[in-house]
Short mmCIF file of C-alpha atoms in Angstrom, two decimals:
data_model
loop_
_atom_site.label_atom_id
_atom_site.label_comp_id
_atom_site.label_asym_id
_atom_site.label_seq_id
_atom_site.Cartn_x
_atom_site.Cartn_y
_atom_site.Cartn_z
CA MET A 457 -8.04 4.84 29.61
CA ASP A 458 -5.12 3.01 31.01
CA LYS A 459 -2.88 0.58 29.13
CA ALA A 460 -4.71 -2.61 30.22
CA ALA A 461 -8.05 -1.17 29.01
CA ILE A 462 -6.52 -0.11 25.73
CA SER A 463 -5.01 -3.53 25.16
CA ALA A 464 -8.32 -5.23 25.83
CA LEU A 465 -10.02 -2.87 23.39
CA ILE A 466 -7.43 -3.64 20.72
CA ASP A 467 -7.87 -7.43 21.35
CA LYS A 468 -11.59 -7.03 20.82
CA VAL A 469 -11.14 -5.00 17.50
CA ALA A 470 -8.57 -7.33 16.24
CA SER A 471 -10.64 -10.41 17.05
CA LYS A 472 -13.53 -9.01 15.15
CA MET A 473 -11.48 -8.19 12.13
CA GLN A 474 -9.95 -11.79 11.99
CA ASN A 475 -13.56 -13.02 11.63
CA LEU A 476 -15.02 -10.29 9.63
CA GLY A 477 -17.67 -11.09 7.02
CA ASN A 478 -20.24 -9.32 5.05
CA GLU A 479 -22.88 -9.36 7.80
CA THR A 480 -24.65 -6.30 6.33
CA GLY A 481 -25.13 -7.95 3.01
CA LEU A 482 -23.77 -4.95 1.13
CA VAL A 483 -23.50 -5.71 -2.64
CA GLU A 484 -19.81 -5.27 -3.34
CA GLU A 485 -18.57 -3.20 -6.32
CA CYS A 486 -15.10 -4.55 -6.28
CA PRO A 487 -14.24 -7.68 -8.32
CA ILE A 488 -12.41 -9.20 -5.29
CA SER A 489 -14.25 -8.80 -1.90
CA ILE A 490 -12.78 -6.04 0.30
CA ILE A 491 -15.18 -6.94 3.19
CA SER A 492 -14.28 -10.50 4.02
CA MET A 493 -10.97 -11.25 5.70
CA ASP A 494 -10.61 -14.35 3.45
CA THR A 495 -9.54 -12.56 0.19
CA TRP A 496 -6.37 -10.96 -1.00
CA GLU A 497 -6.82 -7.24 -1.68
CA TRP A 498 -5.78 -3.80 -0.32
CA ALA A 499 -8.49 -3.76 2.42
CA GLN A 500 -7.23 -6.98 3.89
CA GLY A 501 -3.62 -5.84 3.44
CA VAL A 502 -4.24 -2.79 5.67
CA GLY A 503 -5.97 -5.22 8.12
CA LEU A 504 -2.88 -7.48 8.12
CA TYR A 505 -0.65 -4.53 8.72
CA GLY A 506 -2.60 -3.41 11.64
CA LEU A 507 -2.41 -6.89 13.21
CA TYR A 508 1.28 -7.11 12.65
CA ASN A 509 1.88 -3.74 14.35
CA TYR A 510 0.00 -4.93 17.42
CA TYR A 511 1.94 -8.18 17.49
CA GLN A 512 5.10 -6.14 17.56
CA GLU A 513 3.75 -4.37 20.60
CA THR A 514 2.50 -7.49 22.42
CA GLY A 515 4.54 -10.33 21.09
CA GLU A 516 1.40 -12.39 21.15
CA ALA A 517 2.30 -15.53 19.19
CA GLY A 518 -1.37 -16.20 18.26
CA ILE A 519 -1.34 -13.12 15.96
CA LEU A 520 1.69 -14.21 14.11
CA ASP A 521 0.25 -17.76 13.72
CA PHE A 522 -2.88 -16.15 12.24
CA LEU A 523 -0.82 -14.02 9.75
CA VAL A 524 1.28 -17.05 8.68
CA GLU A 525 -1.78 -19.14 8.21
CA TRP A 526 -3.60 -16.40 6.25
CA PHE A 527 -0.67 -16.09 3.91
CA GLU A 528 -0.17 -19.82 3.40
CA ARG A 529 -3.84 -20.29 2.65
CA ASN A 530 -4.03 -17.48 0.13
CA ILE A 531 -0.83 -18.47 -1.56
CA ARG A 532 -2.13 -22.11 -1.87
CA ASN A 533 -5.39 -20.89 -3.26
CA GLY A 534 -3.56 -18.78 -5.96
CA LEU A 535 -2.69 -15.16 -5.82
CA PRO A 536 -4.48 -12.53 -7.87
CA GLU A 537 -2.95 -10.42 -10.58
CA LYS A 538 -0.42 -7.88 -9.52
CA ASN A 539 -1.61 -4.31 -9.19
CA VAL A 540 -1.46 -1.30 -6.73
CA ASN A 541 -4.15 -2.83 -4.49
CA THR A 542 -3.03 -6.54 -4.52
CA LEU A 543 0.43 -5.36 -3.61
CA CYS A 544 -0.80 -4.03 -0.15
CA PRO A 545 -0.64 -7.47 1.68
CA MET A 546 3.02 -7.65 0.50
CA LEU A 547 4.09 -5.08 3.13
CA THR A 548 3.02 -7.34 5.99
CA LEU A 549 4.34 -10.36 4.12
CA SER A 550 7.87 -8.74 4.00
CA LEU A 551 7.61 -8.28 7.75
CA VAL A 552 6.47 -11.80 8.36
CA ALA A 553 9.01 -13.31 5.94
CA GLU A 554 11.90 -11.50 7.68
CA GLU A 555 10.76 -12.51 11.12
CA THR A 556 10.30 -16.18 10.29
CA GLY A 557 13.18 -16.49 7.91
CA ARG A 558 10.92 -18.32 5.27
CA GLU A 559 12.88 -18.36 1.87
CA ASP A 560 9.70 -19.05 0.10
CA LEU A 561 7.99 -15.97 1.48
CA LEU A 562 11.18 -13.87 0.83
CA ALA A 563 11.29 -15.08 -2.61
CA LEU A 564 7.62 -14.04 -3.24
CA CYS A 565 8.40 -10.57 -1.89
CA GLN A 566 11.43 -10.22 -4.28
CA GLU A 567 9.21 -11.27 -7.22
CA TRP A 568 6.49 -8.70 -6.51
CA ALA A 569 9.04 -5.91 -5.78
CA GLN A 570 10.87 -6.66 -8.99
CA TRP A 571 7.47 -6.44 -10.80
CA ILE A 572 7.05 -2.96 -9.51
CA MET A 573 10.43 -1.93 -10.74
CA GLU A 574 10.30 -3.61 -14.20
CA GLU A 575 6.72 -4.08 -15.32
CA MET A 576 4.20 -2.00 -13.36
CA PRO A 577 2.70 0.64 -15.74
CA ARG A 578 3.99 4.18 -15.27
CA THR A 579 2.25 7.53 -16.02
CA GLU A 580 3.88 10.63 -17.38
CA ALA A 581 6.52 11.85 -14.93
CA ASN A 582 7.20 8.20 -14.09
CA GLY A 583 4.48 7.92 -11.44
CA LEU A 584 3.08 4.57 -10.64
CA GLN A 585 -0.14 4.17 -12.44
CA HIS A 586 -3.02 3.24 -10.21
CA ILE A 587 -3.83 0.01 -11.88
CA VAL A 588 -6.33 -2.14 -10.00
CA THR A 589 -8.21 -5.31 -10.56
CA GLY A 590 -10.38 -4.90 -13.60
CA ASN A 591 -9.29 -1.26 -14.47
CA ALA A 592 -5.97 0.00 -15.71
CA ASN A 593 -6.67 3.65 -14.85
CA SER A 594 -4.44 4.80 -17.58
CA GLY A 595 -2.51 7.98 -16.80
CA GLN A 596 -3.84 8.23 -13.27
CA LEU A 597 -2.24 9.00 -9.94
CA TRP A 598 -4.18 8.27 -6.75
CA ASP A 599 -3.21 9.15 -3.16
CA ASP A 600 -3.91 5.50 -2.08
CA THR A 601 -0.84 4.27 -4.05
CA LEU A 602 1.79 5.46 -1.46
CA PHE A 603 0.36 3.33 1.36
CA MET A 604 -0.75 0.43 -0.85
CA THR A 605 2.40 -0.14 -2.88
CA VAL A 606 5.19 2.24 -2.14
CA LEU A 607 5.54 1.36 1.54
CA PHE A 608 6.17 -2.27 0.43
CA LEU A 609 8.69 -1.19 -2.14
CA ALA A 610 10.70 0.71 0.45
CA ARG A 611 10.49 -2.33 2.78
CA ALA A 612 11.78 -4.47 0.09
CA GLY A 613 14.64 -2.03 -0.53
CA LYS A 614 15.73 -2.40 3.07
CA LEU A 615 15.01 -6.21 3.25
CA PHE A 616 17.04 -6.97 0.08
CA ASN A 617 19.55 -4.16 0.34
CA ARG A 618 18.34 -2.72 -2.91
CA LYS A 619 19.06 0.97 -3.01
CA ASP A 620 17.35 1.23 -6.41
CA TYR A 621 14.07 0.15 -4.77
CA THR A 622 14.63 2.74 -2.05
CA ALA A 623 15.38 5.53 -4.61
CA GLU A 624 12.18 4.56 -6.59
CA SER A 625 10.05 4.79 -3.33
CA VAL A 626 11.51 8.32 -2.84
CA ARG A 627 10.65 9.34 -6.36
CA GLN A 628 7.09 8.10 -5.87
CA PHE A 629 6.58 10.19 -2.80
CA LEU A 630 7.79 13.32 -4.55
CA VAL A 631 5.93 12.71 -7.77
CA HIS A 632 2.65 12.03 -5.80
CA ILE A 633 3.12 15.17 -3.67
CA LYS A 634 3.83 17.27 -6.81
CA TYR A 635 0.47 16.31 -8.54
CA LEU A 636 -1.79 15.59 -5.60
CA ALA A 637 -1.03 18.01 -2.73
CA ASP A 638 -3.19 21.15 -3.00
CA ARG A 639 -1.17 24.31 -2.66
CA LYS A 640 -4.15 26.40 -1.41
CA THR A 641 -5.19 24.14 1.42
CA GLY A 642 -2.32 21.74 2.23
CA LEU A 643 -4.71 18.83 1.79
CA TRP A 644 -4.55 16.22 -0.93
CA TYR A 645 -6.72 15.62 -3.90
CA HIS A 646 -7.90 12.10 -4.40
CA GLY A 647 -6.43 11.73 -7.88
CA TRP A 648 -4.79 13.31 -11.00
CA THR A 649 -5.04 12.27 -14.57
CA PHE A 650 -2.50 13.09 -17.17
CA GLU A 651 -5.16 12.33 -19.78
CA GLY A 652 -6.91 15.72 -19.50
CA ARG A 653 -4.61 17.07 -16.79
CA HIS A 654 -7.19 17.59 -14.00
CA HIS A 655 -8.07 16.38 -10.49
CA PHE A 656 -11.37 14.72 -11.43
CA ALA A 657 -13.98 15.96 -8.96
CA GLU A 658 -11.33 17.94 -7.02
CA ALA A 659 -12.33 15.82 -4.02
CA LEU A 660 -10.33 16.47 -0.79
CA TRP A 661 -11.33 13.03 0.32
CA ALA A 662 -10.63 12.17 3.89
CA ARG A 663 -9.39 8.54 3.79
CA GLY A 664 -7.23 9.31 0.73
CA ASN A 665 -5.64 12.11 2.86
CA CYS A 666 -5.04 9.82 5.82
CA TRP A 667 -3.05 7.40 3.63
CA TYR A 668 -0.44 10.16 3.63
CA THR A 669 -0.78 11.08 7.25
CA ALA A 670 -0.39 7.53 8.43
CA GLY A 671 1.87 6.41 5.65
CA VAL A 672 4.62 8.99 5.76
CA VAL A 673 5.43 8.40 9.46
CA ASP A 674 5.78 4.71 8.82
CA TYR A 675 7.79 5.39 5.62
CA LEU A 676 10.32 7.34 7.73
CA ASP A 677 10.55 4.37 10.00
CA ILE A 678 11.34 2.06 7.08
CA VAL A 679 13.83 4.37 5.23
CA ASP A 680 15.77 5.37 8.30
CA ASP A 681 18.72 6.73 6.32
CA LEU A 682 16.65 9.03 4.06
CA ASP A 683 18.37 12.05 2.66
CA PRO A 684 17.84 14.91 5.25
CA GLY A 685 16.50 17.26 2.60
CA VAL A 686 13.97 14.75 1.38
CA LYS A 687 12.93 13.97 4.99
CA LEU A 688 12.47 17.72 5.67
CA TYR A 689 10.28 17.94 2.53
CA LEU A 690 8.07 15.08 3.41
CA LEU A 691 7.51 16.53 6.88
CA ASP A 692 6.81 19.97 5.60
CA THR A 693 4.10 18.38 3.49
CA LEU A 694 2.75 16.57 6.54
CA ARG A 695 2.69 19.79 8.65
CA SER A 696 0.79 21.73 5.92
CA GLN A 697 -1.78 18.92 5.84
CA VAL A 698 -2.16 18.69 9.63
CA ALA A 699 -2.55 22.51 9.90
CA ALA A 700 -5.50 22.22 7.45
CA LEU A 701 -6.97 19.20 9.40
CA GLU A 702 -6.86 21.27 12.56
CA ARG A 703 -9.09 23.93 11.05
CA LEU A 704 -11.53 21.32 9.66
CA GLN A 705 -11.93 18.95 12.62
CA HIS A 706 -15.62 18.40 13.53
CA PRO A 707 -16.35 19.47 17.15
CA GLY A 708 -16.95 15.85 17.92
CA GLY A 709 -13.39 14.95 16.99
CA MET A 710 -13.97 13.28 13.63
CA TRP A 711 -13.44 14.69 10.05
CA HIS A 712 -15.98 14.73 7.25
CA THR A 713 -15.44 12.22 4.43
CA LEU A 714 -15.11 15.35 2.10
CA LEU A 715 -12.79 17.32 4.48
CA ASP A 716 -14.05 20.75 3.40
CA ASP A 717 -17.71 19.86 3.10
CA PRO A 718 -19.61 19.86 6.40
CA SER A 719 -22.69 18.33 4.69
CA SER A 720 -20.83 15.15 4.08
CA TYR A 721 -20.85 12.61 6.83
CA VAL A 722 -18.07 12.20 9.46
CA GLU A 723 -16.03 8.98 8.81
CA THR A 724 -14.25 6.74 11.26
CA SER A 725 -11.48 5.02 9.27
CA ALA A 726 -10.05 8.38 8.05
CA THR A 727 -10.28 9.85 11.54
CA ALA A 728 -8.27 6.91 12.90
CA GLY A 729 -5.68 7.34 10.25
CA PHE A 730 -5.30 10.86 10.96
CA ALA A 731 -5.10 10.20 14.68
CA TYR A 732 -2.45 7.58 14.24
CA GLY A 733 -0.25 9.72 12.14
CA ILE A 734 -0.62 12.84 14.28
CA LEU A 735 -0.05 10.99 17.52
CA LYS A 736 2.93 9.20 16.16
CA ALA A 737 4.35 12.29 14.57
CA VAL A 738 4.16 14.20 17.93
CA ARG A 739 5.82 11.32 19.78
CA LEU A 740 8.66 11.21 17.25
CA GLY A 741 9.04 14.97 17.31
CA TYR A 742 7.84 15.54 13.76
CA LEU A 743 4.90 17.70 14.82
CA ASP A 744 4.70 20.28 17.49
CA PRO A 745 3.27 19.09 20.76
CA ARG A 746 0.37 21.45 20.44
CA CYS A 747 -1.13 18.99 17.87
CA LEU A 748 -1.50 16.39 20.61
CA PRO A 749 -4.90 17.47 21.78
CA MET A 750 -6.20 17.34 18.21
CA GLY A 751 -4.93 13.69 18.00
CA ARG A 752 -6.33 12.73 21.37
CA LYS A 753 -9.80 14.17 20.58
CA ALA A 754 -9.87 12.17 17.31
CA ALA A 755 -8.76 9.02 19.12
CA GLU A 756 -11.62 9.52 21.71
CA ALA A 757 -14.08 9.93 18.82
CA VAL A 758 -12.91 6.72 17.19
CA ILE A 759 -13.11 4.79 20.46
CA SER A 760 -16.76 6.04 20.76
CA GLN A 761 -17.44 4.24 17.44
CA ILE A 762 -16.24 0.82 18.61
CA SER A 763 -19.27 -1.38 19.53
CA GLU A 764 -19.38 -3.96 22.31
CA ASP A 765 -18.32 -6.82 20.05
CA GLY A 766 -15.45 -4.90 18.59
CA THR A 767 -17.00 -3.76 15.33
CA VAL A 768 -15.88 -0.30 14.32
CA GLN A 769 -18.89 1.68 13.00
CA ASN A 770 -19.43 4.51 10.40
CA VAL A 771 -16.66 3.25 7.97
CA SER A 772 -17.16 4.03 4.30
CA TYR A 773 -16.81 1.38 1.81
CA GLY A 774 -14.07 1.28 -0.63
CA THR A 775 -14.09 4.43 -2.80
CA GLY A 776 -13.17 4.63 -6.45
CA MET A 777 -12.29 7.93 -8.18
CA GLY A 778 -15.43 10.11 -8.12
CA ALA A 779 -16.42 12.20 -11.22
CA THR A 780 -18.69 14.33 -8.84
CA LEU A 781 -18.44 15.26 -5.23
CA GLU A 782 -21.91 13.83 -4.75
CA GLU A 783 -20.49 10.28 -5.37
CA TYR A 784 -18.31 10.64 -2.30
CA ARG A 785 -21.28 11.75 -0.21
CA GLN A 786 -23.21 8.70 -1.28
CA ILE A 787 -20.62 5.91 -0.38
CA LYS A 788 -22.25 3.40 1.90
CA LEU A 789 -21.17 2.78 5.31
CA CYS A 790 -20.15 -0.79 6.27
CA PRO A 791 -17.73 -2.56 8.72
CA MET A 792 -14.47 -3.05 6.87
CA THR A 793 -11.05 -4.68 7.48
CA TYR A 794 -9.20 -1.41 7.11
CA GLY A 795 -11.93 0.13 9.39
CA GLN A 796 -10.72 -2.31 12.10
CA ALA A 797 -7.04 -1.98 11.37
CA LEU A 798 -6.55 1.84 11.33
CA PRO A 799 -8.12 2.09 14.88
CA ILE A 800 -5.72 -0.69 15.88
CA LEU A 801 -2.80 1.28 14.71
CA MET A 802 -4.25 4.33 16.41
CA LEU A 803 -4.70 2.51 19.74
CA THR A 804 -1.17 1.25 19.67
CA GLU A 805 -0.05 4.90 19.65
CA VAL A 806 -2.60 5.90 22.35
CA MET A 807 -1.01 3.10 24.55
CA LYS A 808 2.45 4.54 23.93
CA LEU A 809 1.33 7.95 25.09
CA SER A 810 -0.58 6.70 28.11
#
């Protein structure tokens, strides 16, 4: 595809996301909807981030207007309680606040970042406890947390010149790697609990893994003065993960929702997250160029899942911590905001490599 065709495809996917509703009628399990674009939760946060990244590429004022209006409307309606997932929209808010110079938005970013530092529950080893709406998840670390919360904390550190915020973001990456990265495979477990000290179902869940693949390359953009030794450690972790992904990629280009289980379905949002992280890491010299065909093959597979109206198909609904592997196999498929956003991020990288 040439750049014009890629741009047109991104426009289509982005337009669908801005107007996404629960057309399938799926009964949601989450207390706050993660399907509709109208609510403030992690799924919408990933969606906003995808839109902002595309805005950076194109400079289309209409996208920035949409983002500002989205934030103003949700702030006016009243924000939900602070937790790992509701922090996700703050990453994009920090970018919008900086671009517009809005003091009210900057103050809100400062308030939520300070909450992470001073009030957010911690596990043993000072990990950020994966507290979500309606569930404290006491003593639990989840691989989602780095993307949903820690990227914002790092951004706030840069935005407000708070080295303590940056240092805490580094610690969280290292703590999560320590407890969630599997030494045998190089992949990531979905979660760890200090209450019983185990990895739950020991699920090597695809989308959870992609939060590291996609997140670490953006984290290195944010913290551009990271200690060289820490940077090398984060990249070694990425390379180990990508080596495992190369072995497990489905012949069609996607990855299974349980990465090491060919009986589980292939899933689009995780594949898009992997493709984004791999393509960007190759472009920036973090991964060997030999990884480029794997990333391109994944991108082609994702593109094949985009319908004529811009809906990204075969995306799994939000996935809580499973007690059994069968629970992951049974997660329903449904168009989701993050299912639209991760392909947008991926397509912006495809465009850069075209």
